[in-house]
Structure formats: structure tokens, C-alpha cells
Coordinates of C-alpha atoms and ligand atoms in Angstrom, one line a residue:
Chain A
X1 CA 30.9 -90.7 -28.5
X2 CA 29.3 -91.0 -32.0
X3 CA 26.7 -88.8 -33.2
X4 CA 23.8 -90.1 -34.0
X5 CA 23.1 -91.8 -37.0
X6 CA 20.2 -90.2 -38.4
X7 CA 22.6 -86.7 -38.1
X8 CA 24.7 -88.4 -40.0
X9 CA 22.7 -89.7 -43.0
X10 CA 20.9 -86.6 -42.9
X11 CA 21.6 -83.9 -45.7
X12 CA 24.5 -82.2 -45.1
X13 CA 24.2 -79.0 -43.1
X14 CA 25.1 -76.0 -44.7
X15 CA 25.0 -73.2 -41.6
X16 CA 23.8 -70.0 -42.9
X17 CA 26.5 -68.7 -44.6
X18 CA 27.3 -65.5 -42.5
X19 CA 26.4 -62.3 -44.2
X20 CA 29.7 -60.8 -45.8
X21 CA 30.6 -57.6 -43.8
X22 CA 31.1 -54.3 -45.9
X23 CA 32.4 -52.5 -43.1
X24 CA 34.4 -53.6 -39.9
X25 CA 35.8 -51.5 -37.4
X26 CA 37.4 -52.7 -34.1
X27 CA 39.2 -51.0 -31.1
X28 CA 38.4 -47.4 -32.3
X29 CA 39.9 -44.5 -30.5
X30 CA 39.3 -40.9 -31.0
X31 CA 39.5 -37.8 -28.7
X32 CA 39.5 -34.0 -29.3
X33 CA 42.0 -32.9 -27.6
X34 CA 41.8 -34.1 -23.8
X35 CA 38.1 -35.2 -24.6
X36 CA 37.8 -39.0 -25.1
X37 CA 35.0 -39.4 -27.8
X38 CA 35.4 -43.0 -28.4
X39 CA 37.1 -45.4 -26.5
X40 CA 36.9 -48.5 -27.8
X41 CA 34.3 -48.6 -30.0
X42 CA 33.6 -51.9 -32.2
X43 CA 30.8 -51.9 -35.2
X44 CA 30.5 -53.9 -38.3
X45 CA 27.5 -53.9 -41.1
X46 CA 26.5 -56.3 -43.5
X47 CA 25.2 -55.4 -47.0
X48 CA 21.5 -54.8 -47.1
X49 CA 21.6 -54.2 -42.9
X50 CA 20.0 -51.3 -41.1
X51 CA 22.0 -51.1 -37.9
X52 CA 20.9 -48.1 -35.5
X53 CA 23.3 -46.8 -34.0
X54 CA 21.6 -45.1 -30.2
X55 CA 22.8 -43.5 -26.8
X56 CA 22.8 -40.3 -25.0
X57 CA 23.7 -36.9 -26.2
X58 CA 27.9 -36.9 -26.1
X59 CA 28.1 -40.5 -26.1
X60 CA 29.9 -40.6 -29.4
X61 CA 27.3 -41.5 -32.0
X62 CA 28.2 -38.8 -34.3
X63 CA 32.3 -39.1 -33.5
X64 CA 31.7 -43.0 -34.5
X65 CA 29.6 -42.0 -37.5
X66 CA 32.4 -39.6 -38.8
X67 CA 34.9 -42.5 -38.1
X68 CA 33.2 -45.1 -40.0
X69 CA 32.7 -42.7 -42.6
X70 CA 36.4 -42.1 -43.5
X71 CA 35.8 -38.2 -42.5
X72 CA 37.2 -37.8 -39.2
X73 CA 40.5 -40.3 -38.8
X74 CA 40.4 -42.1 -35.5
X75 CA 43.5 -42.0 -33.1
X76 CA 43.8 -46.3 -33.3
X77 CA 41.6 -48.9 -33.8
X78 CA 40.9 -50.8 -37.7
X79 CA 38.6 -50.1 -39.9
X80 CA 38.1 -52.3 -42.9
X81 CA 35.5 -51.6 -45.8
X82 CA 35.4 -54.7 -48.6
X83 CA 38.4 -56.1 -46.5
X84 CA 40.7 -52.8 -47.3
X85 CA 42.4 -51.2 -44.6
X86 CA 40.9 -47.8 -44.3
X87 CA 44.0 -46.0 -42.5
X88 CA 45.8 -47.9 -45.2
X89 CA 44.5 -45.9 -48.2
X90 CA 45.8 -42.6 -49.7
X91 CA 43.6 -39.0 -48.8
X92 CA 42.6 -39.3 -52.2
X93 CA 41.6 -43.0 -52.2
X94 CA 39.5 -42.3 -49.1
X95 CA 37.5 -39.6 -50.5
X96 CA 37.2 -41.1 -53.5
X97 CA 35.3 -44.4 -51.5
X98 CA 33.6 -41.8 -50.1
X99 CA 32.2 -40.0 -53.1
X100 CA 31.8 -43.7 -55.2
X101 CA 30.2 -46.4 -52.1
X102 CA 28.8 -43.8 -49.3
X103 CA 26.0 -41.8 -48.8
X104 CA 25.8 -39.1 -46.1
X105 CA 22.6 -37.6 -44.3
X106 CA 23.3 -34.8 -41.9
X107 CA 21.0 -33.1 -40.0
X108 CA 22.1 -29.3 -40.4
X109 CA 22.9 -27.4 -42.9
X110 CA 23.6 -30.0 -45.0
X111 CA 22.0 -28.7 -48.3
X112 CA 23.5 -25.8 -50.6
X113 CA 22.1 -23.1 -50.2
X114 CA 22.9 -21.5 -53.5
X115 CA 21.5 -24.3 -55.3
X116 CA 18.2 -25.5 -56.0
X117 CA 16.9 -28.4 -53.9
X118 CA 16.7 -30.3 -57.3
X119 CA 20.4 -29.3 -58.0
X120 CA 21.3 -30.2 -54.5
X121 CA 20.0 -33.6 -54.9
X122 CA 21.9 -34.3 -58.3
X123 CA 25.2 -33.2 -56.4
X124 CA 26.7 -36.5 -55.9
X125 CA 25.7 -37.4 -59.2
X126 CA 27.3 -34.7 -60.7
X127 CA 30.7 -35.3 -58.6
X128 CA 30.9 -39.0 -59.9
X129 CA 30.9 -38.0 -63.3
X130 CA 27.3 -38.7 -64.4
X131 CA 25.7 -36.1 -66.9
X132 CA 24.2 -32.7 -66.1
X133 CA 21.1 -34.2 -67.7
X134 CA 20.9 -37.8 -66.3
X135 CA 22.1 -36.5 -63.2
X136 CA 19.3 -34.4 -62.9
X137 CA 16.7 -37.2 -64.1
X138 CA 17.6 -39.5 -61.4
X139 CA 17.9 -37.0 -58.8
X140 CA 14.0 -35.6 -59.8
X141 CA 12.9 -39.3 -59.5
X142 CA 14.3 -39.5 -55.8
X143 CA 12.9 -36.4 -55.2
X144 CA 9.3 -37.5 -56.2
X145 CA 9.8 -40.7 -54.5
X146 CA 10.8 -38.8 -51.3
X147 CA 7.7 -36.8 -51.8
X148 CA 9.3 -33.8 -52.3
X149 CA 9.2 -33.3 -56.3
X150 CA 7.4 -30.2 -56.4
X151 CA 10.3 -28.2 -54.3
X152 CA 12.6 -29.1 -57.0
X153 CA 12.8 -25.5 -58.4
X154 CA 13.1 -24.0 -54.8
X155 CA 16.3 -23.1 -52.7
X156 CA 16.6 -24.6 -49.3
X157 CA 16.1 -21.5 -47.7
X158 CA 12.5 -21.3 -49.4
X159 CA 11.3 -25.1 -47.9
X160 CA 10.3 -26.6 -44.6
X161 CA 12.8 -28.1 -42.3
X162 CA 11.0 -31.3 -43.2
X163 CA 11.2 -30.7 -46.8
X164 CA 14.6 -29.5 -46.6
X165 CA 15.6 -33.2 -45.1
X166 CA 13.8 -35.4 -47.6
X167 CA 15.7 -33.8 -50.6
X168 CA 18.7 -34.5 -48.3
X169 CA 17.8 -38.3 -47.9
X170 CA 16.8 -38.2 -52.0
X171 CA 20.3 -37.2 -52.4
X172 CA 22.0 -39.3 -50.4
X173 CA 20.1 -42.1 -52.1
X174 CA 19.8 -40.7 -55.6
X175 CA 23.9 -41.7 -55.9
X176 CA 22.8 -45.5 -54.9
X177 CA 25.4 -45.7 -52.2
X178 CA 26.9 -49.2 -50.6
X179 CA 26.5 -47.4 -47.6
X180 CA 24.2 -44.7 -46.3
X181 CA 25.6 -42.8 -43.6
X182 CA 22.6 -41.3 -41.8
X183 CA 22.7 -38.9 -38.7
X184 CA 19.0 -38.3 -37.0
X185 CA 18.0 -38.2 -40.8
X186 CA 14.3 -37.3 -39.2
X187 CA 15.0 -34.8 -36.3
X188 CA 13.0 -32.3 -37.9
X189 CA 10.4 -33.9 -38.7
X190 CA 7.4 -34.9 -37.0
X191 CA 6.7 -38.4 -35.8
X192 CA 4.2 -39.5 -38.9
X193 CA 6.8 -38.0 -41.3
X194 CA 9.7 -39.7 -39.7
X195 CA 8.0 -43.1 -40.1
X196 CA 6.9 -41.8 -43.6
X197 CA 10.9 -41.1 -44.2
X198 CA 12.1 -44.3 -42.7
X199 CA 9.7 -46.2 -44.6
X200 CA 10.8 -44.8 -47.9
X201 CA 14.7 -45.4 -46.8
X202 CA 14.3 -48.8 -45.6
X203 CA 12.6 -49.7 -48.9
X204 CA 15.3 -47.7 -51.0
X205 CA 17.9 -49.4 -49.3
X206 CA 16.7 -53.0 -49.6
X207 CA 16.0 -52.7 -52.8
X208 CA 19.6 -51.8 -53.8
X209 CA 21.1 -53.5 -51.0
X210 CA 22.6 -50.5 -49.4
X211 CA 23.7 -50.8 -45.8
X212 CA 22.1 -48.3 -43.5
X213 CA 24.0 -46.7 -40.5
X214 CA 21.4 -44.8 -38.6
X215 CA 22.1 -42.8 -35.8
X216 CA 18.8 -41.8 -34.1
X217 CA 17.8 -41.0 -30.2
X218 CA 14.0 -42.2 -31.4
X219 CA 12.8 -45.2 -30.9
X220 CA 10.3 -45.3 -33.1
X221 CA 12.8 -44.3 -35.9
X222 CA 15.4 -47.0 -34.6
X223 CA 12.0 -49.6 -34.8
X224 CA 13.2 -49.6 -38.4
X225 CA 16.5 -51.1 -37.9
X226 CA 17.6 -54.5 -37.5
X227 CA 19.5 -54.6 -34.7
X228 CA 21.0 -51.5 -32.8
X229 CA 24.4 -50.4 -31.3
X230 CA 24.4 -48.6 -28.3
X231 CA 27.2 -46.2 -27.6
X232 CA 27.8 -44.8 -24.0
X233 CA 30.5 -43.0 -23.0
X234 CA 32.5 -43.7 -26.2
X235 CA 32.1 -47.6 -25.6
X236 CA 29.7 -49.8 -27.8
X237 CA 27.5 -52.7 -27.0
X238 CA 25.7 -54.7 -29.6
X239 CA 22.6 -56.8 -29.4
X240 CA 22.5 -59.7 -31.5
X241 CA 18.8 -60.0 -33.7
X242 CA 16.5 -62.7 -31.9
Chain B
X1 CA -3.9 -56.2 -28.0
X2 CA -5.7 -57.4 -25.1
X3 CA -9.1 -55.5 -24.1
X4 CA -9.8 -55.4 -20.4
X5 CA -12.8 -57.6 -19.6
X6 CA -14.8 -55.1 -17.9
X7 CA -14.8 -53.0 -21.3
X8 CA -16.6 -56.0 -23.5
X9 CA -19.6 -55.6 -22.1
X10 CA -19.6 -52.0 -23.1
X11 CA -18.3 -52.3 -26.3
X12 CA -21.1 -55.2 -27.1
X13 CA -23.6 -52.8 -26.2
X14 CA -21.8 -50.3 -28.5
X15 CA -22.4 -52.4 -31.0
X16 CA -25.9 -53.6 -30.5
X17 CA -26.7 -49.4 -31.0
X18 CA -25.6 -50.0 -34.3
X19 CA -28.2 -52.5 -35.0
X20 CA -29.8 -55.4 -33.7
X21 CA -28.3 -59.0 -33.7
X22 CA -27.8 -62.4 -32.7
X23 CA -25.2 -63.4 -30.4
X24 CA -23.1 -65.2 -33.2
X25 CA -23.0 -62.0 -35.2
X26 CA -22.2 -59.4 -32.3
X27 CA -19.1 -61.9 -31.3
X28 CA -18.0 -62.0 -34.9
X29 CA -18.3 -57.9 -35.1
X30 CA -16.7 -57.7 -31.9
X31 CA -13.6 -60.2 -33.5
X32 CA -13.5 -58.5 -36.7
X33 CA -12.7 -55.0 -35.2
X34 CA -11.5 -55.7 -31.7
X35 CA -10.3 -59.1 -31.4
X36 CA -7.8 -60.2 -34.3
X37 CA -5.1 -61.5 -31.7
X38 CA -7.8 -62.4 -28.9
X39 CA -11.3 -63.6 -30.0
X40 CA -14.4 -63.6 -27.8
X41 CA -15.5 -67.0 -26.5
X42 CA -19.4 -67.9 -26.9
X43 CA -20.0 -68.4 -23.4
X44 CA -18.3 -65.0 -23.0
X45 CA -20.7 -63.2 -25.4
X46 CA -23.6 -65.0 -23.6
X47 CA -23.4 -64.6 -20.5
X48 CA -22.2 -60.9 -20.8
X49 CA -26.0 -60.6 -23.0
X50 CA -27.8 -62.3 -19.9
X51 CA -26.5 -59.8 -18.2
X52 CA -27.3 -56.8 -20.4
X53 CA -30.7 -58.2 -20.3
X54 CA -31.0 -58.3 -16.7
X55 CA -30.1 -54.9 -16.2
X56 CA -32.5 -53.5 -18.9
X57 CA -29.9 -52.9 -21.3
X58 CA -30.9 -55.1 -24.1
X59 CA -34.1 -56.4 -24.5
X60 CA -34.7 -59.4 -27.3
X61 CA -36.4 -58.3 -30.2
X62 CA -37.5 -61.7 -31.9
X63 CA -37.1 -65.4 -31.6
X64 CA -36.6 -67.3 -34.7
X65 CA -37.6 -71.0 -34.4
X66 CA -34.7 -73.7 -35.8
X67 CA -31.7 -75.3 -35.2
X68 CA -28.9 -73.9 -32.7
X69 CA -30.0 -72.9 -28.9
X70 CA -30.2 -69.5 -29.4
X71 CA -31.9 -67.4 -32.4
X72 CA -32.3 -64.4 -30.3
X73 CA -32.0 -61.1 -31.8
X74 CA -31.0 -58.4 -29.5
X75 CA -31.2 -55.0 -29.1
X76 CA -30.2 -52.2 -27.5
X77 CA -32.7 -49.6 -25.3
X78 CA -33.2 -46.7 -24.5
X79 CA -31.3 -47.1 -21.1
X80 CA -28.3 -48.9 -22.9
X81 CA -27.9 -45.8 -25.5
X82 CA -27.7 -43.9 -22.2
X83 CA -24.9 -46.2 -20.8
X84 CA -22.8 -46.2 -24.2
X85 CA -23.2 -42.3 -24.0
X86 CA -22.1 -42.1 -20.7
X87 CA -19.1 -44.8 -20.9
X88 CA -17.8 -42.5 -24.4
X89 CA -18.4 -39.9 -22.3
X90 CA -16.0 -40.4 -19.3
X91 CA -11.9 -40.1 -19.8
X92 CA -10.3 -42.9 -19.0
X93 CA -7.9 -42.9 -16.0
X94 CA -4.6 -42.4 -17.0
X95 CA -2.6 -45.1 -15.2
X96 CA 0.1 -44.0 -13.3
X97 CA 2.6 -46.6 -13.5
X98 CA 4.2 -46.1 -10.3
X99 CA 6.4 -48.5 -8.5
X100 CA 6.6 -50.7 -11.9
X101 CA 7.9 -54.4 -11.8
X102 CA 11.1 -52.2 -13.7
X103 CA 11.7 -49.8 -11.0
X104 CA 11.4 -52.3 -8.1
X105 CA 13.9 -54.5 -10.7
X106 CA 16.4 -51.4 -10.7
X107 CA 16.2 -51.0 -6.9
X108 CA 16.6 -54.3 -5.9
X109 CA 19.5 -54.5 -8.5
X110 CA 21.3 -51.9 -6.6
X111 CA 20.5 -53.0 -3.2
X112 CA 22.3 -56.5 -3.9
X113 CA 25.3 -55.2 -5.7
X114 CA 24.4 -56.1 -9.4
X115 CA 24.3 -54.8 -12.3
X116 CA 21.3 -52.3 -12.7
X117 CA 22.8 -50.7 -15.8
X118 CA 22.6 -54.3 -17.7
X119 CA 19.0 -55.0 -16.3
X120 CA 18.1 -51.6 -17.8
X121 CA 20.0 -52.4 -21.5
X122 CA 18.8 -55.5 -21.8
X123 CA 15.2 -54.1 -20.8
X124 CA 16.0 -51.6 -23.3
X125 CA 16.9 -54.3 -26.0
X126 CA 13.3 -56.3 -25.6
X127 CA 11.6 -52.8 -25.8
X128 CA 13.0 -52.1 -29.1
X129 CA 12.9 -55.9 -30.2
X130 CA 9.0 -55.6 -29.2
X131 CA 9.1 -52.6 -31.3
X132 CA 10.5 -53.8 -34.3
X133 CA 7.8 -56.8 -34.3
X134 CA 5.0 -53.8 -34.0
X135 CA 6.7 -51.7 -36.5
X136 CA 6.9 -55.0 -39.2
X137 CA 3.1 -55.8 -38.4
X138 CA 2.0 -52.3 -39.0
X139 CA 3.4 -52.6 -42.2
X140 CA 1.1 -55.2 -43.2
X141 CA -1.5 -54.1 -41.9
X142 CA -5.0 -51.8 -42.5
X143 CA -5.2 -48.4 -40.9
X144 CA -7.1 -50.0 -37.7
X145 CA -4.5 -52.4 -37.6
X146 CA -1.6 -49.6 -37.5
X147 CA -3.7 -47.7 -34.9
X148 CA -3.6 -50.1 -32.7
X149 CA 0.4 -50.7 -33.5
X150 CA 0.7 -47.3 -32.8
X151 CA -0.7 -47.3 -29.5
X152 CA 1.8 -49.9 -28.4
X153 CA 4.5 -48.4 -29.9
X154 CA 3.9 -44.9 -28.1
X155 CA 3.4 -46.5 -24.3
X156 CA 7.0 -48.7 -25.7
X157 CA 8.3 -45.5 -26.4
X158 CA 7.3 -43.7 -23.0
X159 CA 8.7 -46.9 -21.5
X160 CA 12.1 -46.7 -23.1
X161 CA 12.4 -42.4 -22.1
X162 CA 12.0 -43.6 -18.9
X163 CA 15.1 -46.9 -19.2
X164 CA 16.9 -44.2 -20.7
X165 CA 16.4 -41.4 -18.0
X166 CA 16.9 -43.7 -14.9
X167 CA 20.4 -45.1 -16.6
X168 CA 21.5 -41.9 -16.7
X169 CA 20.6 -41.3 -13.0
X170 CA 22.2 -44.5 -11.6
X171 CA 24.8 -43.4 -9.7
X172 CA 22.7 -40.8 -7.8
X173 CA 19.9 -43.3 -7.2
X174 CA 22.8 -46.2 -6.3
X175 CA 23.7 -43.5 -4.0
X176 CA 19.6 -42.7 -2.4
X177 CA 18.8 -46.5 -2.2
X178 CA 22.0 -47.3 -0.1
X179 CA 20.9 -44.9 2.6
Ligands
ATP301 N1 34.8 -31.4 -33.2 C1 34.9 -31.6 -31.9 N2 35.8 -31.0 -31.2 C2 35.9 -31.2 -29.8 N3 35.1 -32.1 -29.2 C3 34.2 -32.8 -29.9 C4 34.0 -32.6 -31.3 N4 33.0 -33.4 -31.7 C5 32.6 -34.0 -30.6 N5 33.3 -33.7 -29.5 C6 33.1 -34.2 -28.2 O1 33.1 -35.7 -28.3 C7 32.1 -36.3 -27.5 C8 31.2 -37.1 -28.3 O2 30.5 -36.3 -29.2 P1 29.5 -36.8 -30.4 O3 29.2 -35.6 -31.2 O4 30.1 -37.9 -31.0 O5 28.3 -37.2 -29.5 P2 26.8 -37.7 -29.9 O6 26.6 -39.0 -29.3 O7 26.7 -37.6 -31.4 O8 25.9 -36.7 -29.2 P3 24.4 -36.0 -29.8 O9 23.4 -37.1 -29.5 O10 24.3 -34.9 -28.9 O11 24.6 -35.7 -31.2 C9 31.4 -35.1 -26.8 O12 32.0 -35.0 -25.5 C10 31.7 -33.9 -27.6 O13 31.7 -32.8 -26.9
MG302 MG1 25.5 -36.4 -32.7

């Protein structure tokens, strides 16, 4: 039948236009050897999202991480970032996505330890070609907006764990990456500082509109996020945002 | 966050050792601090006073003469400040939680052949979801507000440890049940 007639004369609809995805990936595979680590895992992330990314120890969170990333290459499945073929590109063309549009936050030994916490943060800057100086401008405003200015002059052997990870998250966000890659970005730290943390992130991130990837097993952390992922046994599910 | 009813009559009498008051007042002090989502009704304030009063917890301290049925200031005695003292005084039991709606959920899951692992993530996915919404409000809000937030978001928490824990035991509990 018809529809009705005041649907019709109404203005016309315009649904929501769907957020453009930065990154896709679809039917990922990876194992170590005869250890599946993913099976046939799916994820995607909008600019501006904060997707957690949750599940038991072993599940895969990391292995998908390092996938999405461009670090580790996965056995089959597609990835896409900005619609390019990942597997498609060159070694150089990946790490060179890598250094320009993402942002990594590990949580061990992530920092250099020859170099000051201030130096470490202006790292990324540094690799994409932006002045000793400026580089080291930008990198002491992240550091004071993580809280953590007054290490600056330290090594990472001389700060807190805690410490130690804010001038990791600075750095990560000091390059203003398209996408943060984060990896229990507050597993040492205690739960006022991890909300502390995540509060600063979430703010940095929407205010540049970076996409987050955040693999956490907290909840509170993950309370952050948009919507999660859960991986289990190499598999993900998603939950669509209410 | 809902207070239990048996705790208002306390917490009025908390706040008449602060200072005397009318009813009106004590229910908007009560609202201010403890009731944002779930205010006190009159009658509710009243009759829990008439009740004070009766037991010698509250005795009226002065009748003003004009319009509205009740210009009666209260106050607390001697006895109540020994009430408040002793309410503060005694821990709250922790609630064990046993044999929750969720477990009994899980178990019956098994027992009929469904799936108990969905039941638990979609549990899981209205715990976060729950958490998110507390998480956005303590943003917002002032440090009472946030304390409060907190609360819910630490028994959430507890909650989801324990989805979390009991997925990963399925298969032995599948296994226990079907005995
Ligand atoms: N470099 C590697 N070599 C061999 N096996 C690996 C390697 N990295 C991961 N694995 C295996 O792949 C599986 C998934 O590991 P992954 O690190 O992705 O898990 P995870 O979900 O991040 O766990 P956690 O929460 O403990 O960090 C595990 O069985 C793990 O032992
Ligand atoms: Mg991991």
C-alpha cells in the first residue's frame, strides 16, 4: 500500500549519515605457530570513537591490537584504514601510516630508557620531522596536561610506574594521532588515576577527533568507551550503543 | 540512588542534631543531599516525625501561629543523639548476594539447553551500558554526586568479576548442574 500522506509531505528524511569508518577489518586470522590467536576477528572504528576492546587473558586482545595496528601481519582477513588495503601497501608505506596517523600506548617498557621522560614524549615528534625545539614544546604541554610536567628532566627509571605511563599516553597524544592504539594504558595505576588518565584521553581525543582503541580488562576504565568489543577465544562480538 | 526506607527515619533524625526545623525544611535538606533522583514525600516526612515524637526522639520546640497546618519546629533529644550515635555506630551488614536472580538465570539456562554464555554477555553488555551512564553523570556532577556514582560503579564492577568468572567456568558448572 501507500504510505501515509503526512510521511510523505513531511521534510525529507535524511537518516543519520553513518559515521565514516577510519579503520575496518574483517575475517582476521593470526596464529603463532600452532596457537590460533585470532580466528575470525571483525572490528571497525569511526573517527572520534572510543571502542574498548575486552575479554580474558589469551583471548587475543593484544594479537588483535597488533593487527589493527599494521605491526603484526595477520595470516588472512582485510583490513582497510581511509579505504586502503592495508596488506596492499609497501613495508615502508605501512610504517610510515604508522609513524604519521597512529599512536601507540603499551603497557611495558614502552619508554626509552636512555632518554628523558620529556625527550621520550617528543619522540614521535621528532621521527615525523617536526623540530628539536617545537617538538619539545608540544611534547612539555602534553606532559603538563597529563600531569606529569615536573618529571620532564627525569629518566624512566627515576619515576613511578604511574608516572612512567602518563608520559607514555602524553606521547602517544603529543603526535595528534588519527588513531590511538592503547593497550591497558592504566594497569599500573590505581583506580582514581586511571579515571584521572581516561578522563584526560577521552578529552584529548575528542577534541582532535582521534579514534581510541582501548584494550582494558577494567571496567571502570572501559566505562569510558563508547561501545566495547569483546574478544574470546580469538572471535569478536560487538554490542551496538543503545 | 534509592535509600532504603527504614534508613529515613534515621537520617531525619541526623539531621534534626544539626539544628532544629520545620518539617518542610528537614524534607528539603533531606532532598538536597540524599534525594536528587528520589525526593521525600510530605506525608513521608510527617508521619516518620510523629513517630520520632512518640518514641521521645524529637520533641517540638515552638509552634508558630499562621498559615499551613504545621509550623512545628522540631528537635532532636537527648535520647535521639543517642540513637544517631548508635545507628553511625553499627557496620552495616554486608549483603551477601547469594543465589542472585543471575545465578538462578545461569542455572536454569543450562538446565534447559540454552545459551548461558549469551545470557551472561548480554548481562555483561547492560552492566557496562549502566556504567557508562554513571560514568557520564559523574562527569557532571559535584563531589557528592560522584560519590555516590562511585558507589554504583564499584558494586557494577564486583558484578561484572563475577559474569566474567562464572563464563569462564561454564562448562564445569554445565557439567555440576546436569548431575
Ligand atoms: N608472540 C607470540 N608468540 C606466540 N604466541 C603468542 C604470541 N603472542 C600471543 N600469543 C598467544 O596468542 C594468544 C592470544 O594472545 P594475546 O596476547 O593476544 O592475548 P590477550 O587477550 O592480549 O591476553 P592478556 O589479557 O593476557 O594480555 C595466546 O594464546 C598467546 O599465548
Ligand atoms: Mg594483552
Amino acid at each position: 500500500m501507500t504510505a501515509a500522506p503526512e510521511a510523505r509531505s513531511a521534510a525529507p528524511h535524511v537518516p543519520a549519515a553513518a559515521p565514516a569508518q577510519l579503520l575496518v577489518a574483517r575475517g582476521l586470522r593470526k596464529a603463532y605457530g600452532p596457537t590460533p590467536a585470532l580466528e575470525d576477528a571483525a572490528f571497525e572504528i569511526a573517527a572520534g570513537e572510543v571502542v574498548a576492546v575486552m575479554g580474558p587473558s589469551g583471548s587475543g586482545k593484544s594479537t588483535l591490537l597488533h593487527c589493527l595496528a599494521g605491526i603484526v601481519p595477520p595470516d588472512a582477513g582485510e583490513l582497510r584504514y581511509q579505504d586502503r588495503d592495508m596488506a596492499a601497501m609497501s613495508d615502508r608505506e605501512r610504517s610510515a601510516l604508522r609513524r604519521r596517523a597512529f599512536g601507540f600506548v603499551f603497557q611495558f617498557g614502552q619508554l626509552v630508557p636512555e632518554l628523558t621522560c620529556g625527550e621520550n614524549a617528543a619522540l614521535p615528534l621528532r621521527l615525523g620531522g617536526v623540530k628539536r625545539r617545537e617538538a619539545a614544546r608540544r611534547a612539555a604541554e602534553w606532559l603538563d596536561r597529563l600531569e606529569v610536567g615536573d618529571v620532564a628532566d627525569k629518566r624512566p627509571g627515576e619515576v613511578s610506574g604511574g608516572q612512567g605511563q602518563r608520559v607514555a599516553v602524553a606521547r602517544a597524544l603529543a603526535a595528534e594521532p588519527r588513531i590511538l592504539f592503547a593497550d591497558e594504558p592504566t594497569g599500573a595505576l590505581d583506580s582514581f588515576n586511571s579515571e584521572r588518565v581516561m578522563t584526560l584521553l577521552t578529552e584529548a581525543a575528542r577534541e582532535s577527533g582521534a579514534a581510541v582503541v582501548l584494550v582494558t580488562h577494567d571496567a571502570r576504565v572501559a566505562a569510558y568507551s563508547d561501545r566495547e568489543v569483546v574478544v574470546r577465544d580469538g572471535r569478536t562480538r560487538s554490542w551496538a550503543t543503545a | 540512588m534509592c535509600i532504603v526506607v527504614l534508613m529515613i527515619s534515621h537520617t531525619l533524625l541526623g539531621l534534626l542534631e544539626s539544628g532544629p526545623r520545620h518539617g518542610y525544611d528537614l524534607k528539603r535538606a533531606f532532598d538536597d543531599r540524599f534525594g536528587k533522583s528520589k525526593p521525600l514525600a510530605y506525608g513521608q516526612v510527617y508521619a516518620t516525625l510523629s513517630r520520632l515524637l512518640k518514641n521521645g526522639l524529637v520533641e517540638v520546640e515552638g509552634i508558630e501561629h499562621g498559615e499551613g497546618p504545621d509550623r512545628k519546629r522540631y528537635a532532636i533529644t537527648a535520647e535521639g543523639i543517642t540513637d544517631v550515635a548508635a545507628w553511625l555506630g553499627r557496620p552495616e551488614k554486608p549483603e551477601p548476594y547469594l543465589q542472585s536472580t543471575l545465578f538462578t538465570k545461569v542455572v536454569i539456562a543450562l538446565l534447559t539447553g540454552r545459551s548461558a554464555g549469551d545470557l551472561l554477555d548480554t548481562q555483561r553488555a547492560e552492566h557496562l551500558r549502566m556504567m557508562r551512564e554513571l560514568t557520564e553523570r559523574k562527569k557532571g556532577g559535584d563531589l557528592a554526586d560522584q560519590l555516590i556514582c562511585d558507589h554504583a560503579l564499584f558494586h557494577l564492577e564486583a558484578d561484572l568479576r563475577w559474569l566474567e568468572l562464572t563464563e569462564a567456568r561454564l562448562d564445569r558448572l554445565k557439567a555440576e548442574v546436569a548431575l
